[in-house]
CSV table of C-alpha atoms and ligand atoms in Angstrom, one decimal:
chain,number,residue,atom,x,y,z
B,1,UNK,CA,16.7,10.7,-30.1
B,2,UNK,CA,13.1,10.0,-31.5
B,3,UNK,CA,9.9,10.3,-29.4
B,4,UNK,CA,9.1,6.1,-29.4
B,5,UNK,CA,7.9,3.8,-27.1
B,6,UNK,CA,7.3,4.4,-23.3
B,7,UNK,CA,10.1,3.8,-20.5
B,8,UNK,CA,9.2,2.0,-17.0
B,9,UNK,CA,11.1,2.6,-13.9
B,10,UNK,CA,10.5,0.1,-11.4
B,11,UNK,CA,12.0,0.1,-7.3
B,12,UNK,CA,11.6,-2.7,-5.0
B,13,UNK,CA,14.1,-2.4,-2.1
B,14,UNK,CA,14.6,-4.6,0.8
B,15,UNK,CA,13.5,-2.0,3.0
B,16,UNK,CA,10.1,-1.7,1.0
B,17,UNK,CA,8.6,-3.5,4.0
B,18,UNK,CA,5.9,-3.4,6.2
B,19,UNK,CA,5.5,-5.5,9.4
B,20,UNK,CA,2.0,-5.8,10.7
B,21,UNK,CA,-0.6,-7.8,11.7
B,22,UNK,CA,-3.9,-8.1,10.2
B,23,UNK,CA,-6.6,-10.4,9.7
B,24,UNK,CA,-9.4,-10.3,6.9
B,25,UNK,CA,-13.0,-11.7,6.9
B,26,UNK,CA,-13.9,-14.3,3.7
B,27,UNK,CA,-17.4,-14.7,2.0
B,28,UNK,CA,-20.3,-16.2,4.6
B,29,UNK,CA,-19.1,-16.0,8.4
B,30,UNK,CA,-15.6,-16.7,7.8
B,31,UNK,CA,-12.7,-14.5,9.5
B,32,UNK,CA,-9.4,-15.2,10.3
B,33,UNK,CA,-7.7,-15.2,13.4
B,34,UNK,CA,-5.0,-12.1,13.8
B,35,UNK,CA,-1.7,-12.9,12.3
B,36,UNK,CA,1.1,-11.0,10.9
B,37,UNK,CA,3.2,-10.7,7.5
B,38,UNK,CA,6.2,-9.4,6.6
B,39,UNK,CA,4.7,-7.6,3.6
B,40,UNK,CA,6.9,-6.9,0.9
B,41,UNK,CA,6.2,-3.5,-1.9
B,42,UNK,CA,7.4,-2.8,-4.8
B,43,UNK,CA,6.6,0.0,-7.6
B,44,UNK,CA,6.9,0.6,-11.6
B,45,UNK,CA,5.9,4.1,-12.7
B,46,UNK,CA,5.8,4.7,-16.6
B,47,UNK,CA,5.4,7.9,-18.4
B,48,UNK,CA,7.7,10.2,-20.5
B,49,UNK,CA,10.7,11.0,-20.2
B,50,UNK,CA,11.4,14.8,-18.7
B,51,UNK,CA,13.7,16.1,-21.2
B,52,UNK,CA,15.6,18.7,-18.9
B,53,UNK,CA,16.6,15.2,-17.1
B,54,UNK,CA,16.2,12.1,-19.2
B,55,UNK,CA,14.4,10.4,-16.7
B,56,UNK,CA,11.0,9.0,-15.9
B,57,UNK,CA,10.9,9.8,-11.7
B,58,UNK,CA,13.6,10.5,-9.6
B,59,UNK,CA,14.2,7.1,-7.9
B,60,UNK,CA,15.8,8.5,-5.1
B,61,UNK,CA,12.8,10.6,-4.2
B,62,UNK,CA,10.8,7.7,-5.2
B,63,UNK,CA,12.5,5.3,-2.8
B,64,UNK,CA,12.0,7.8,-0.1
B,65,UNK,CA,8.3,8.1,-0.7
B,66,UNK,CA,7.7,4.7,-0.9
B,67,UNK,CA,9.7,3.9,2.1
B,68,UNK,CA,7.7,6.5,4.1
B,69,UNK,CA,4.5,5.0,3.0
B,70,UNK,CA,5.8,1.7,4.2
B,71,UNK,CA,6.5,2.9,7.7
B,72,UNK,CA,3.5,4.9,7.8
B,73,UNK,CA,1.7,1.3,8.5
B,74,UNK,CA,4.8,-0.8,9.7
B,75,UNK,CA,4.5,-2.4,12.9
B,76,UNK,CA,1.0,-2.0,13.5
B,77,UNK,CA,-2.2,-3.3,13.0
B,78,UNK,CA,-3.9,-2.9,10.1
B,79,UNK,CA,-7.9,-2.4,10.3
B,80,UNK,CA,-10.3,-1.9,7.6
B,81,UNK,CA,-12.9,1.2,8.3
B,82,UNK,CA,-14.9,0.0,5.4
B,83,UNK,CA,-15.8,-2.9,6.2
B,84,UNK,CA,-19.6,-4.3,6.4
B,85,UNK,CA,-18.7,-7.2,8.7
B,86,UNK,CA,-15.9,-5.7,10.9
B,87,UNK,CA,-16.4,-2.8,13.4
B,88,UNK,CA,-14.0,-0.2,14.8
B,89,UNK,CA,-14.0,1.9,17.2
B,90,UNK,CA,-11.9,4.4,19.0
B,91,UNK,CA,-12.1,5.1,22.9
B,92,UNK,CA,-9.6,7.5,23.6
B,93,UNK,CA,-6.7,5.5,23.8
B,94,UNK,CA,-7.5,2.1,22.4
B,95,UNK,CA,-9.6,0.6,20.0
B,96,UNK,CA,-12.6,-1.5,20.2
B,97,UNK,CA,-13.1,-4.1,17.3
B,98,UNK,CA,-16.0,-6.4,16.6
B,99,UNK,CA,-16.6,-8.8,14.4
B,100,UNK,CA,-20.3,-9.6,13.0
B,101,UNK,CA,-21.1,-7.7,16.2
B,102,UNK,CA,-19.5,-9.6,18.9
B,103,UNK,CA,-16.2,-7.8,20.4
B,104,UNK,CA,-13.3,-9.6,19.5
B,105,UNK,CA,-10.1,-7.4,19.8
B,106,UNK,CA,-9.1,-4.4,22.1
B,107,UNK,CA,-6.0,-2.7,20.9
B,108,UNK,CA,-3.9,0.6,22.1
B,109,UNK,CA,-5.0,3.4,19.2
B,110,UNK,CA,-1.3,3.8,18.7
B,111,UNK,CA,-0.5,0.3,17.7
B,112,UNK,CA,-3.5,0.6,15.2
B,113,UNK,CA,-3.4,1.6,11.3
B,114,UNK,CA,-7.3,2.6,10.8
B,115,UNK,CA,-7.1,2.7,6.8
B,116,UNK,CA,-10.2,3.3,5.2
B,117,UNK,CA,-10.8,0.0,2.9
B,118,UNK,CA,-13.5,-3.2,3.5
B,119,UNK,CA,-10.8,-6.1,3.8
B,120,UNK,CA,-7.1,-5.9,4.1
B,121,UNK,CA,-6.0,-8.0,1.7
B,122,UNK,CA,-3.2,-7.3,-0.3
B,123,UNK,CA,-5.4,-6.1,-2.8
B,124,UNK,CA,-6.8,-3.2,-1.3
B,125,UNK,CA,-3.0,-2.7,0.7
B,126,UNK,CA,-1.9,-2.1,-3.1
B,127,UNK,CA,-4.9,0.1,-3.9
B,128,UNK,CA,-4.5,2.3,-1.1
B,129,UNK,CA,-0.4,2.1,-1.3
B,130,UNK,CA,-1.0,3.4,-5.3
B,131,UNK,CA,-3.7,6.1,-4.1
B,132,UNK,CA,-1.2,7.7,-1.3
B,133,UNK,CA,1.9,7.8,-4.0
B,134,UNK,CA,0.0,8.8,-7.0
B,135,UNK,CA,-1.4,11.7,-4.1
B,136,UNK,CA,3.0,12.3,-3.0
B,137,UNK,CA,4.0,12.4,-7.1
B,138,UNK,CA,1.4,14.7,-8.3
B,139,UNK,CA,2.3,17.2,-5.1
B,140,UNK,CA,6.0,16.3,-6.3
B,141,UNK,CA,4.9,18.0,-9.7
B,142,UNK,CA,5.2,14.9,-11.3
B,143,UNK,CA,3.0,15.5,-14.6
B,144,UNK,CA,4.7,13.1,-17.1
B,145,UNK,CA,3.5,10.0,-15.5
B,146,UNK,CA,1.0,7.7,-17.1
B,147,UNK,CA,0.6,4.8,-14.9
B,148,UNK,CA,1.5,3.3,-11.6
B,149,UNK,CA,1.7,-0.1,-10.8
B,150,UNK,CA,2.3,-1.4,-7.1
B,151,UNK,CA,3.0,-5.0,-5.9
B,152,UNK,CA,2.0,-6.0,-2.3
B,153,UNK,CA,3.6,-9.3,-1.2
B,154,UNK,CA,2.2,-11.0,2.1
B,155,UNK,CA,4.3,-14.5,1.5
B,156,UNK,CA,6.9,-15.6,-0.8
B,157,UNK,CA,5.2,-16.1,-4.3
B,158,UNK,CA,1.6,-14.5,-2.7
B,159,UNK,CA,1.3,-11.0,-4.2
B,160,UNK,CA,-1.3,-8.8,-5.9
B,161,UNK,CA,-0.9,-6.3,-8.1
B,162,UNK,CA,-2.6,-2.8,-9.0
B,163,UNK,CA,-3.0,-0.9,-12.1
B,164,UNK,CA,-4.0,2.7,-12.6
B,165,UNK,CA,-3.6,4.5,-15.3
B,166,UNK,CA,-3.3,8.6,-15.2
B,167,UNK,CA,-4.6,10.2,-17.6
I,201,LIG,ZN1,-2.7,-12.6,6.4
């Protein structure tokens, strides 16, 4: 076979799913209230194909990465630890959060995802979902990938998606 073109592999699972609550601050004073999702990922990895294989990734080991990622932050609440407008702060077992300064939220630490972003929006949910697989296939030896490409769906037709390329 020749050497043309590039092949994508792609997973999205109905147990790519993360439950959790969340809320995320807007421009000006703006915040939302806490609410939840039932967030919804899916992945395409492109890159050569291994020739001792003829495949791209393993899906099965990329299902199981992705679904461990996924319950990493499933049925928790997610709180940014980059954020300019919202505080957190751990007290032994619960965490304080403030918004613009005035407390607003105590939780128990174990019900928390801290995740160190400014906002979570699905945006930076995708970033950071991208960042910790790229992390899991290059310790997984994966070389021959050349980008990633996650989806992060908080409501039907309400997704964003991120890009990175590997060079
Ligand atoms: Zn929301």
């Amino acid at each position: 076979m020749q050497e043309r073109g590039e092949f994508r592999v792609s997973v999205t699972k109905d147990y790519l799913v993360f439950s959790s609550a969340h809320f995320i601050t807007f421009a000006g004073h703006r915040c939302e209230g806490l609410h939840g999702h039932n967030y919804r990922a899916s992945v395409i990895v492109e890159g050569a194909l291994n020739k001792e294989t003829w495949f791209v990734f393993d899906f099965v080991e990329l299902k199981h990465v992705m679904k461990r990622l996924c319950d990493e932050i499933d049925h928790l609440v997610l709180l940014p630890l980059q954020s300019e407008r919202v505080g957190v702060v751990e007290n032994g077992e619960t965490v304080s959060v403030s918004v613009d300064g005035k407390p607003r939220y105590v939780f128990p630490r174990k019900d928390c995802a801290l995740l160190p972003i400014p906002n979570t929006t699905v945006e930076m949910l995708a970033q950071l979902l991208t960042e910790r697989l790229q992390r899991e296939l290059q310790a997984a030896g994966a070389s021959n990938l050349t980008a990633i490409e996650m989806e992060v769906e908080e409501n039907f037709g309400q997704s964003a998606v991120y890009r990175v390329t590997l060079t």
